[in-house]
Amino acid sequence: KQEVTQIPAALSVPEGENLVLNCSFTDSAIYNLQWFRQDPGKGLTSLLLIQSSQREQTSGRLNASLDKSSGRSTLYIAASQPGDSATYLCAVPGGGSEKLVFGKGTKLTVNP
Amino acid sequence: GAVVSQHPSWVICKSGTSVKIECRSLDFQATTMFWYRQFPKQSLMLMATSNEGSKATYEQGVEKDKFLINHASLTLSTLTVTSAHPEDSSFYICSARTSGSSYEQYFGPGTRLTVT
């Protein structure tokens, strides 16, 4: 059974700092991994999707890496801004299917 | 592109009544739609997977007679919470994906259900 763990559960940083969010998963037989952002009371916004054949993806100030063999992914946020404050979720397909298994998220607060 | 909408965005209903939530893919055809539930400070939990024109597949522990899912077209899926009770109060989110190899899911904005 696929399980996803995100560390830390919460993170508070000053504006401008670079930061790393961590995601680990137990079953490395995945075909992709997605990072999402969720604002309070809102749905999910897809940030990055990494295919299993890729090692990283970049979008603006975000960079996500994937190490399938070790069951880990990181989301790197450069030059953080108060608008980056949200909960960040990672998700992988569970059990070789298309169903997504989510971590509990990292709640990020960027202080001005 | 790849926009998913949900309606209503929030709803309050009395215990014992039924509530229908709609999920629409606005600019693509969704061969598969998913329904998730999220309790406060918890992550999303998959409730069911629905494919257009066929019966939904429910996750273990989810009552199919209580949470009725209909995926009648490639752009619309509905979730009906029947005989709602206060413990059904939650944030319900749908997602949709197209056919193809990427398996990327696009999420709706969610529906906040409060049962009094």
PDB file of C-alpha atoms in Angstrom:
ATOM      1  CA  LYS A   1       0.000   0.000   0.000  1.00  0.00           C
ATOM      2  CA  GLN A   2       1.413   3.337  -1.073  1.00  0.00           C
ATOM      3  CA  GLU A   3       2.059   5.815   1.726  1.00  0.00           C
ATOM      4  CA  VAL A   4       3.247   9.386   1.320  1.00  0.00           C
ATOM      5  CA  THR A   5       5.002  11.374   4.020  1.00  0.00           C
ATOM      6  CA  GLN A   6       5.797  15.073   3.927  1.00  0.00           C
ATOM      7  CA  ILE A   7       8.326  16.790   6.125  1.00  0.00           C
ATOM      8  CA  PRO A   8       8.132  19.261   7.738  1.00  0.00           C
ATOM      9  CA  ALA A   9       4.442  19.536   8.589  1.00  0.00           C
ATOM     10  CA  ALA A  10       4.818  23.293   8.924  1.00  0.00           C
ATOM     11  CA  LEU A  11       7.471  25.801   8.010  1.00  0.00           C
ATOM     12  CA  SER A  12       7.776  29.515   8.687  1.00  0.00           C
ATOM     13  CA  VAL A  13      10.429  31.548   6.895  1.00  0.00           C
ATOM     14  CA  PRO A  14      11.232  35.213   6.263  1.00  0.00           C
ATOM     15  CA  GLU A  15      10.589  36.644   2.831  1.00  0.00           C
ATOM     16  CA  GLY A  16      13.379  36.084   0.332  1.00  0.00           C
ATOM     17  CA  GLU A  17      14.612  32.829   1.774  1.00  0.00           C
ATOM     18  CA  ASN A  18      15.149  29.748  -0.362  1.00  0.00           C
ATOM     19  CA  LEU A  19      13.472  26.636   1.031  1.00  0.00           C
ATOM     20  CA  VAL A  20      13.026  22.933   0.446  1.00  0.00           C
ATOM     21  CA  LEU A  21       9.966  20.808   1.073  1.00  0.00           C
ATOM     22  CA  ASN A  22      10.352  17.054   1.292  1.00  0.00           C
ATOM     23  CA  CYS A  23       8.134  14.197   0.173  1.00  0.00           C
ATOM     24  CA  SER A  24       8.785  10.477   0.513  1.00  0.00           C
ATOM     25  CA  PHE A  25       6.782   7.522  -0.739  1.00  0.00           C
ATOM     26  CA  THR A  26       6.951   3.827   0.086  1.00  0.00           C
ATOM     27  CA  ASP A  27       6.292   2.208  -3.291  1.00  0.00           C
ATOM     28  CA  SER A  28       8.800   3.366  -5.880  1.00  0.00           C
ATOM     29  CA  ALA A  29       6.846   1.833  -8.776  1.00  0.00           C
ATOM     30  CA  ILE A  30       5.245   5.121  -9.784  1.00  0.00           C
ATOM     31  CA  TYR A  31       4.831   6.671 -13.197  1.00  0.00           C
ATOM     32  CA  ASN A  32       4.649  10.261 -11.991  1.00  0.00           C
ATOM     33  CA  LEU A  33       4.603  12.543  -8.969  1.00  0.00           C
ATOM     34  CA  GLN A  34       2.669  15.771  -8.614  1.00  0.00           C
ATOM     35  CA  TRP A  35       3.138  18.771  -6.376  1.00  0.00           C
ATOM     36  CA  PHE A  36       0.093  20.857  -5.564  1.00  0.00           C
ATOM     37  CA  ARG A  37      -0.634  24.046  -3.716  1.00  0.00           C
ATOM     38  CA  GLN A  38      -3.766  24.500  -1.615  1.00  0.00           C
ATOM     39  CA  ASP A  39      -4.860  27.826  -0.186  1.00  0.00           C
ATOM     40  CA  PRO A  40      -7.170  27.768   2.872  1.00  0.00           C
ATOM     41  CA  GLY A  41     -10.677  26.653   1.948  1.00  0.00           C
ATOM     42  CA  LYS A  42      -9.733  26.266  -1.684  1.00  0.00           C
ATOM     43  CA  GLY A  43      -9.126  23.471  -4.136  1.00  0.00           C
ATOM     44  CA  LEU A  44      -5.797  22.294  -5.442  1.00  0.00           C
ATOM     45  CA  THR A  45      -3.583  24.039  -7.935  1.00  0.00           C
ATOM     46  CA  SER A  46      -1.180  21.797  -9.787  1.00  0.00           C
ATOM     47  CA  LEU A  47       2.356  23.154  -9.615  1.00  0.00           C
ATOM     48  CA  LEU A  48       4.552  20.536 -11.198  1.00  0.00           C
ATOM     49  CA  LEU A  49       4.216  17.021 -12.534  1.00  0.00           C
ATOM     50  CA  ILE A  50       7.322  14.870 -12.880  1.00  0.00           C
ATOM     51  CA  GLN A  51       7.167  11.769 -15.019  1.00  0.00           C
ATOM     52  CA  SER A  52       8.980   8.706 -13.735  1.00  0.00           C
ATOM     53  CA  SER A  53      11.561   9.064 -16.506  1.00  0.00           C
ATOM     54  CA  GLN A  54      12.425  12.596 -15.426  1.00  0.00           C
ATOM     55  CA  ARG A  55      14.629  13.714 -12.577  1.00  0.00           C
ATOM     56  CA  GLU A  56      13.361  17.241 -12.233  1.00  0.00           C
ATOM     57  CA  GLN A  57      10.936  19.862 -13.448  1.00  0.00           C
ATOM     58  CA  THR A  58      11.099  23.622 -13.191  1.00  0.00           C
ATOM     59  CA  SER A  59       8.436  26.292 -13.292  1.00  0.00           C
ATOM     60  CA  GLY A  60       9.501  29.827 -12.461  1.00  0.00           C
ATOM     61  CA  ARG A  61      10.867  29.889  -8.924  1.00  0.00           C
ATOM     62  CA  LEU A  62       9.849  26.276  -8.318  1.00  0.00           C
ATOM     63  CA  ASN A  63      12.005  23.255  -8.943  1.00  0.00           C
ATOM     64  CA  ALA A  64      10.918  19.719  -8.151  1.00  0.00           C
ATOM     65  CA  SER A  65      13.224  16.727  -8.179  1.00  0.00           C
ATOM     66  CA  LEU A  66      12.418  13.049  -8.167  1.00  0.00           C
ATOM     67  CA  ASP A  67      14.549  10.126  -7.025  1.00  0.00           C
ATOM     68  CA  LYS A  68      12.407   7.070  -7.655  1.00  0.00           C
ATOM     69  CA  SER A  69      14.879   4.543  -6.331  1.00  0.00           C
ATOM     70  CA  SER A  70      15.012   6.175  -2.924  1.00  0.00           C
ATOM     71  CA  GLY A  71      11.326   7.116  -2.924  1.00  0.00           C
ATOM     72  CA  ARG A  72      11.919  10.826  -2.488  1.00  0.00           C
ATOM     73  CA  SER A  73      10.993  14.119  -4.054  1.00  0.00           C
ATOM     74  CA  THR A  74      11.846  17.666  -3.089  1.00  0.00           C
ATOM     75  CA  LEU A  75      10.207  20.944  -3.976  1.00  0.00           C
ATOM     76  CA  TYR A  76      12.608  23.854  -3.988  1.00  0.00           C
ATOM     77  CA  ILE A  77      11.184  27.364  -3.769  1.00  0.00           C
ATOM     78  CA  ALA A  78      13.587  30.170  -4.543  1.00  0.00           C
ATOM     79  CA  ALA A  79      13.321  33.706  -3.181  1.00  0.00           C
ATOM     80  CA  SER A  80      10.127  33.000  -1.265  1.00  0.00           C
ATOM     81  CA  GLN A  81       7.364  35.614  -1.167  1.00  0.00           C
ATOM     82  CA  PRO A  82       4.397  36.129   1.191  1.00  0.00           C
ATOM     83  CA  GLY A  83       2.145  35.036  -1.660  1.00  0.00           C
ATOM     84  CA  ASP A  84       3.774  31.616  -1.512  1.00  0.00           C
ATOM     85  CA  SER A  85       2.106  31.019   1.846  1.00  0.00           C
ATOM     86  CA  ALA A  86      -0.110  27.942   1.436  1.00  0.00           C
ATOM     87  CA  THR A  87      -0.162  24.222   2.071  1.00  0.00           C
ATOM     88  CA  TYR A  88       1.930  22.210  -0.365  1.00  0.00           C
ATOM     89  CA  LEU A  89       0.875  18.652  -1.124  1.00  0.00           C
ATOM     90  CA  CYS A  90       2.653  15.942  -3.005  1.00  0.00           C
ATOM     91  CA  ALA A  91       0.835  12.989  -4.505  1.00  0.00           C
ATOM     92  CA  VAL A  92       1.720   9.799  -6.305  1.00  0.00           C
ATOM     93  CA  PRO A  93      -0.395   7.129  -7.948  1.00  0.00           C
ATOM     94  CA  GLY A  94      -1.228   4.343  -5.519  1.00  0.00           C
ATOM     95  CA  GLY A  95      -0.759   0.674  -6.163  1.00  0.00           C
ATOM     96  CA  GLY A  96       0.179   1.029  -9.803  1.00  0.00           C
ATOM     97  CA  SER A  97      -3.133   2.648 -10.623  1.00  0.00           C
ATOM     98  CA  GLU A  98      -4.152   6.165 -11.511  1.00  0.00           C
ATOM     99  CA  LYS A  99      -5.598   6.834  -8.058  1.00  0.00           C
ATOM    100  CA  LEU A 100      -3.604   9.498  -6.245  1.00  0.00           C
ATOM    101  CA  VAL A 101      -2.308   9.075  -2.727  1.00  0.00           C
ATOM    102  CA  PHE A 102      -1.626  12.362  -0.983  1.00  0.00           C
ATOM    103  CA  GLY A 103       0.710  13.340   1.787  1.00  0.00           C
ATOM    104  CA  LYS A 104      -0.635  15.420   4.649  1.00  0.00           C
ATOM    105  CA  GLY A 105       1.087  18.491   3.296  1.00  0.00           C
ATOM    106  CA  THR A 106       3.525  21.129   4.469  1.00  0.00           C
ATOM    107  CA  LYS A 107       1.973  24.369   5.636  1.00  0.00           C
ATOM    108  CA  LEU A 108       4.277  27.169   4.527  1.00  0.00           C
ATOM    109  CA  THR A 109       4.172  30.672   5.957  1.00  0.00           C
ATOM    110  CA  VAL A 110       6.381  33.336   4.404  1.00  0.00           C
ATOM    111  CA  ASN A 111       6.649  36.373   6.639  1.00  0.00           C
ATOM    112  CA  PRO A 112       7.110  39.813   5.079  1.00  0.00           C
TER     113      PRO A 112
ATOM    114  CA  GLY B   1      -6.695  25.104 -20.393  1.00  0.00           C
ATOM    115  CA  ALA B   2      -7.690  22.108 -18.222  1.00  0.00           C
ATOM    116  CA  VAL B   3     -10.209  23.903 -16.037  1.00  0.00           C
ATOM    117  CA  VAL B   4     -12.512  22.017 -13.700  1.00  0.00           C
ATOM    118  CA  SER B   5     -15.442  23.696 -12.000  1.00  0.00           C
ATOM    119  CA  GLN B   6     -17.626  22.635  -9.103  1.00  0.00           C
ATOM    120  CA  HIS B   7     -21.069  23.781  -8.109  1.00  0.00           C
ATOM    121  CA  PRO B   8     -22.049  24.831  -5.557  1.00  0.00           C
ATOM    122  CA  SER B   9     -18.933  26.176  -3.873  1.00  0.00           C
ATOM    123  CA  TRP B  10     -20.601  25.842  -0.496  1.00  0.00           C
ATOM    124  CA  VAL B  11     -23.875  24.459   0.776  1.00  0.00           C
ATOM    125  CA  ILE B  12     -25.628  24.192   4.113  1.00  0.00           C
ATOM    126  CA  CYS B  13     -28.343  21.595   4.506  1.00  0.00           C
ATOM    127  CA  LYS B  14     -30.381  20.038   7.252  1.00  0.00           C
ATOM    128  CA  SER B  15     -29.767  16.559   8.534  1.00  0.00           C
ATOM    129  CA  GLY B  16     -31.663  13.951   6.540  1.00  0.00           C
ATOM    130  CA  THR B  17     -31.774  15.866   3.273  1.00  0.00           C
ATOM    131  CA  SER B  18     -29.816  15.095   0.101  1.00  0.00           C
ATOM    132  CA  VAL B  19     -27.302  17.339  -1.610  1.00  0.00           C
ATOM    133  CA  LYS B  20     -25.993  17.155  -5.177  1.00  0.00           C
ATOM    134  CA  ILE B  21     -22.574  18.473  -6.144  1.00  0.00           C
ATOM    135  CA  GLU B  22     -21.597  18.943  -9.776  1.00  0.00           C
ATOM    136  CA  CYS B  23     -18.141  18.644 -11.273  1.00  0.00           C
ATOM    137  CA  ARG B  24     -17.528  19.860 -14.809  1.00  0.00           C
ATOM    138  CA  SER B  25     -14.509  19.832 -17.075  1.00  0.00           C
ATOM    139  CA  LEU B  26     -14.843  23.093 -18.982  1.00  0.00           C
ATOM    140  CA  ASP B  27     -12.354  22.796 -21.806  1.00  0.00           C
ATOM    141  CA  PHE B  28     -11.546  19.118 -22.148  1.00  0.00           C
ATOM    142  CA  GLN B  29     -13.244  15.762 -22.143  1.00  0.00           C
ATOM    143  CA  ALA B  30     -12.741  13.869 -18.921  1.00  0.00           C
ATOM    144  CA  THR B  31     -12.717  10.147 -19.385  1.00  0.00           C
ATOM    145  CA  THR B  32     -12.210   9.676 -15.676  1.00  0.00           C
ATOM    146  CA  MET B  33     -13.292  11.777 -12.728  1.00  0.00           C
ATOM    147  CA  PHE B  34     -12.386  11.353  -9.097  1.00  0.00           C
ATOM    148  CA  TRP B  35     -14.129  12.442  -5.924  1.00  0.00           C
ATOM    149  CA  TYR B  36     -12.144  13.264  -2.792  1.00  0.00           C
ATOM    150  CA  ARG B  37     -13.092  14.294   0.710  1.00  0.00           C
ATOM    151  CA  GLN B  38     -10.978  16.445   2.976  1.00  0.00           C
ATOM    152  CA  PHE B  39     -11.617  16.890   6.684  1.00  0.00           C
ATOM    153  CA  PRO B  40     -10.128  19.897   8.515  1.00  0.00           C
ATOM    154  CA  LYS B  41      -6.344  19.782   8.726  1.00  0.00           C
ATOM    155  CA  GLN B  42      -6.307  16.419   6.951  1.00  0.00           C
ATOM    156  CA  SER B  43      -5.182  15.487   3.486  1.00  0.00           C
ATOM    157  CA  LEU B  44      -7.417  14.444   0.634  1.00  0.00           C
ATOM    158  CA  MET B  45      -8.885  10.969   0.738  1.00  0.00           C
ATOM    159  CA  LEU B  46     -10.155   9.378  -2.446  1.00  0.00           C
ATOM    160  CA  MET B  47     -13.801   8.360  -2.231  1.00  0.00           C
ATOM    161  CA  ALA B  48     -14.486   6.984  -5.682  1.00  0.00           C
ATOM    162  CA  THR B  49     -13.394   6.848  -9.281  1.00  0.00           C
ATOM    163  CA  SER B  50     -15.905   7.241 -12.072  1.00  0.00           C
ATOM    164  CA  ASN B  51     -15.545   6.555 -15.762  1.00  0.00           C
ATOM    165  CA  GLU B  52     -17.981   8.015 -18.239  1.00  0.00           C
ATOM    166  CA  GLY B  53     -20.902   5.699 -18.871  1.00  0.00           C
ATOM    167  CA  SER B  54     -20.046   3.122 -16.247  1.00  0.00           C
ATOM    168  CA  LYS B  55     -20.577   2.583 -12.542  1.00  0.00           C
ATOM    169  CA  ALA B  56     -18.252   4.269 -10.102  1.00  0.00           C
ATOM    170  CA  THR B  57     -15.621   2.340  -8.200  1.00  0.00           C
ATOM    171  CA  TYR B  58     -15.718   3.155  -4.509  1.00  0.00           C
ATOM    172  CA  GLU B  59     -12.836   3.021  -2.076  1.00  0.00           C
ATOM    173  CA  GLN B  60     -13.013   0.718   0.888  1.00  0.00           C
ATOM    174  CA  GLY B  61     -15.166   2.162   3.648  1.00  0.00           C
ATOM    175  CA  VAL B  62     -17.124   4.530   1.404  1.00  0.00           C
ATOM    176  CA  GLU B  63     -20.846   3.741   1.300  1.00  0.00           C
ATOM    177  CA  LYS B  64     -21.964   3.590  -2.316  1.00  0.00           C
ATOM    178  CA  ASP B  65     -25.633   3.940  -1.354  1.00  0.00           C
ATOM    179  CA  LYS B  66     -24.917   7.093   0.570  1.00  0.00           C
ATOM    180  CA  PHE B  67     -22.597   8.765  -1.920  1.00  0.00           C
ATOM    181  CA  LEU B  68     -24.210   8.366  -5.326  1.00  0.00           C
ATOM    182  CA  ILE B  69     -21.958   9.159  -8.258  1.00  0.00           C
ATOM    183  CA  ASN B  70     -23.123   9.658 -11.817  1.00  0.00           C
ATOM    184  CA  HIS B  71     -20.758  10.300 -14.732  1.00  0.00           C
ATOM    185  CA  ALA B  72     -23.253  10.640 -17.546  1.00  0.00           C
ATOM    186  CA  SER B  73     -21.101  12.626 -19.962  1.00  0.00           C
ATOM    187  CA  LEU B  74     -17.464  13.344 -20.708  1.00  0.00           C
ATOM    188  CA  THR B  75     -17.748  16.739 -19.063  1.00  0.00           C
ATOM    189  CA  LEU B  76     -19.985  16.178 -16.053  1.00  0.00           C
ATOM    190  CA  SER B  77     -19.949  14.039 -12.942  1.00  0.00           C
ATOM    191  CA  THR B  78     -22.249  14.457  -9.960  1.00  0.00           C
ATOM    192  CA  LEU B  79     -21.935  13.389  -6.349  1.00  0.00           C
ATOM    193  CA  THR B  80     -25.144  13.138  -4.347  1.00  0.00           C
ATOM    194  CA  VAL B  81     -24.864  12.862  -0.588  1.00  0.00           C
ATOM    195  CA  THR B  82     -28.082  11.139   0.446  1.00  0.00           C
ATOM    196  CA  SER B  83     -29.659  11.494   3.886  1.00  0.00           C
ATOM    197  CA  ALA B  84     -26.831  13.732   4.980  1.00  0.00           C
ATOM    198  CA  HIS B  85     -25.733  13.803   8.597  1.00  0.00           C
ATOM    199  CA  PRO B  86     -23.451  16.215  10.464  1.00  0.00           C
ATOM    200  CA  GLU B  87     -20.538  13.781  10.166  1.00  0.00           C
ATOM    201  CA  ASP B  88     -20.772  14.169   6.376  1.00  0.00           C
ATOM    202  CA  SER B  89     -19.781  17.811   6.750  1.00  0.00           C
ATOM    203  CA  SER B  90     -16.542  18.129   4.848  1.00  0.00           C
ATOM    204  CA  PHE B  91     -14.781  19.674   1.872  1.00  0.00           C
ATOM    205  CA  TYR B  92     -15.504  17.672  -1.289  1.00  0.00           C
ATOM    206  CA  ILE B  93     -13.129  18.048  -4.235  1.00  0.00           C
ATOM    207  CA  CYS B  94     -13.369  16.503  -7.659  1.00  0.00           C
ATOM    208  CA  SER B  95     -10.671  16.002 -10.224  1.00  0.00           C
ATOM    209  CA  ALA B  96     -10.676  14.999 -13.845  1.00  0.00           C
ATOM    210  CA  ARG B  97      -8.206  13.591 -16.270  1.00  0.00           C
ATOM    211  CA  THR B  98      -8.132  13.054 -19.978  1.00  0.00           C
ATOM    212  CA  SER B  99      -7.156   9.897 -21.752  1.00  0.00           C
ATOM    213  CA  GLY B 100      -3.481   9.664 -22.525  1.00  0.00           C
ATOM    214  CA  SER B 101      -0.279   8.683 -20.843  1.00  0.00           C
ATOM    215  CA  SER B 102       0.424  11.576 -18.500  1.00  0.00           C
ATOM    216  CA  TYR B 103      -2.312  10.682 -16.000  1.00  0.00           C
ATOM    217  CA  GLU B 104      -2.261  14.249 -14.771  1.00  0.00           C
ATOM    218  CA  GLN B 105      -5.343  15.164 -12.778  1.00  0.00           C
ATOM    219  CA  TYR B 106      -6.922  18.608 -12.781  1.00  0.00           C
ATOM    220  CA  PHE B 107      -8.746  19.615  -9.632  1.00  0.00           C
ATOM    221  CA  GLY B 108     -11.889  21.592  -9.038  1.00  0.00           C
ATOM    222  CA  PRO B 109     -12.137  24.388  -6.456  1.00  0.00           C
ATOM    223  CA  GLY B 110     -14.028  22.215  -3.983  1.00  0.00           C
ATOM    224  CA  THR B 111     -17.432  22.314  -2.305  1.00  0.00           C
ATOM    225  CA  ARG B 112     -17.837  22.998   1.394  1.00  0.00           C
ATOM    226  CA  LEU B 113     -20.746  20.976   2.782  1.00  0.00           C
ATOM    227  CA  THR B 114     -22.135  21.761   6.216  1.00  0.00           C
ATOM    228  CA  VAL B 115     -24.918  19.578   7.579  1.00  0.00           C
ATOM    229  CA  THR B 116     -26.798  21.023  10.540  1.00  0.00           C
TER     230      THR B 116
END
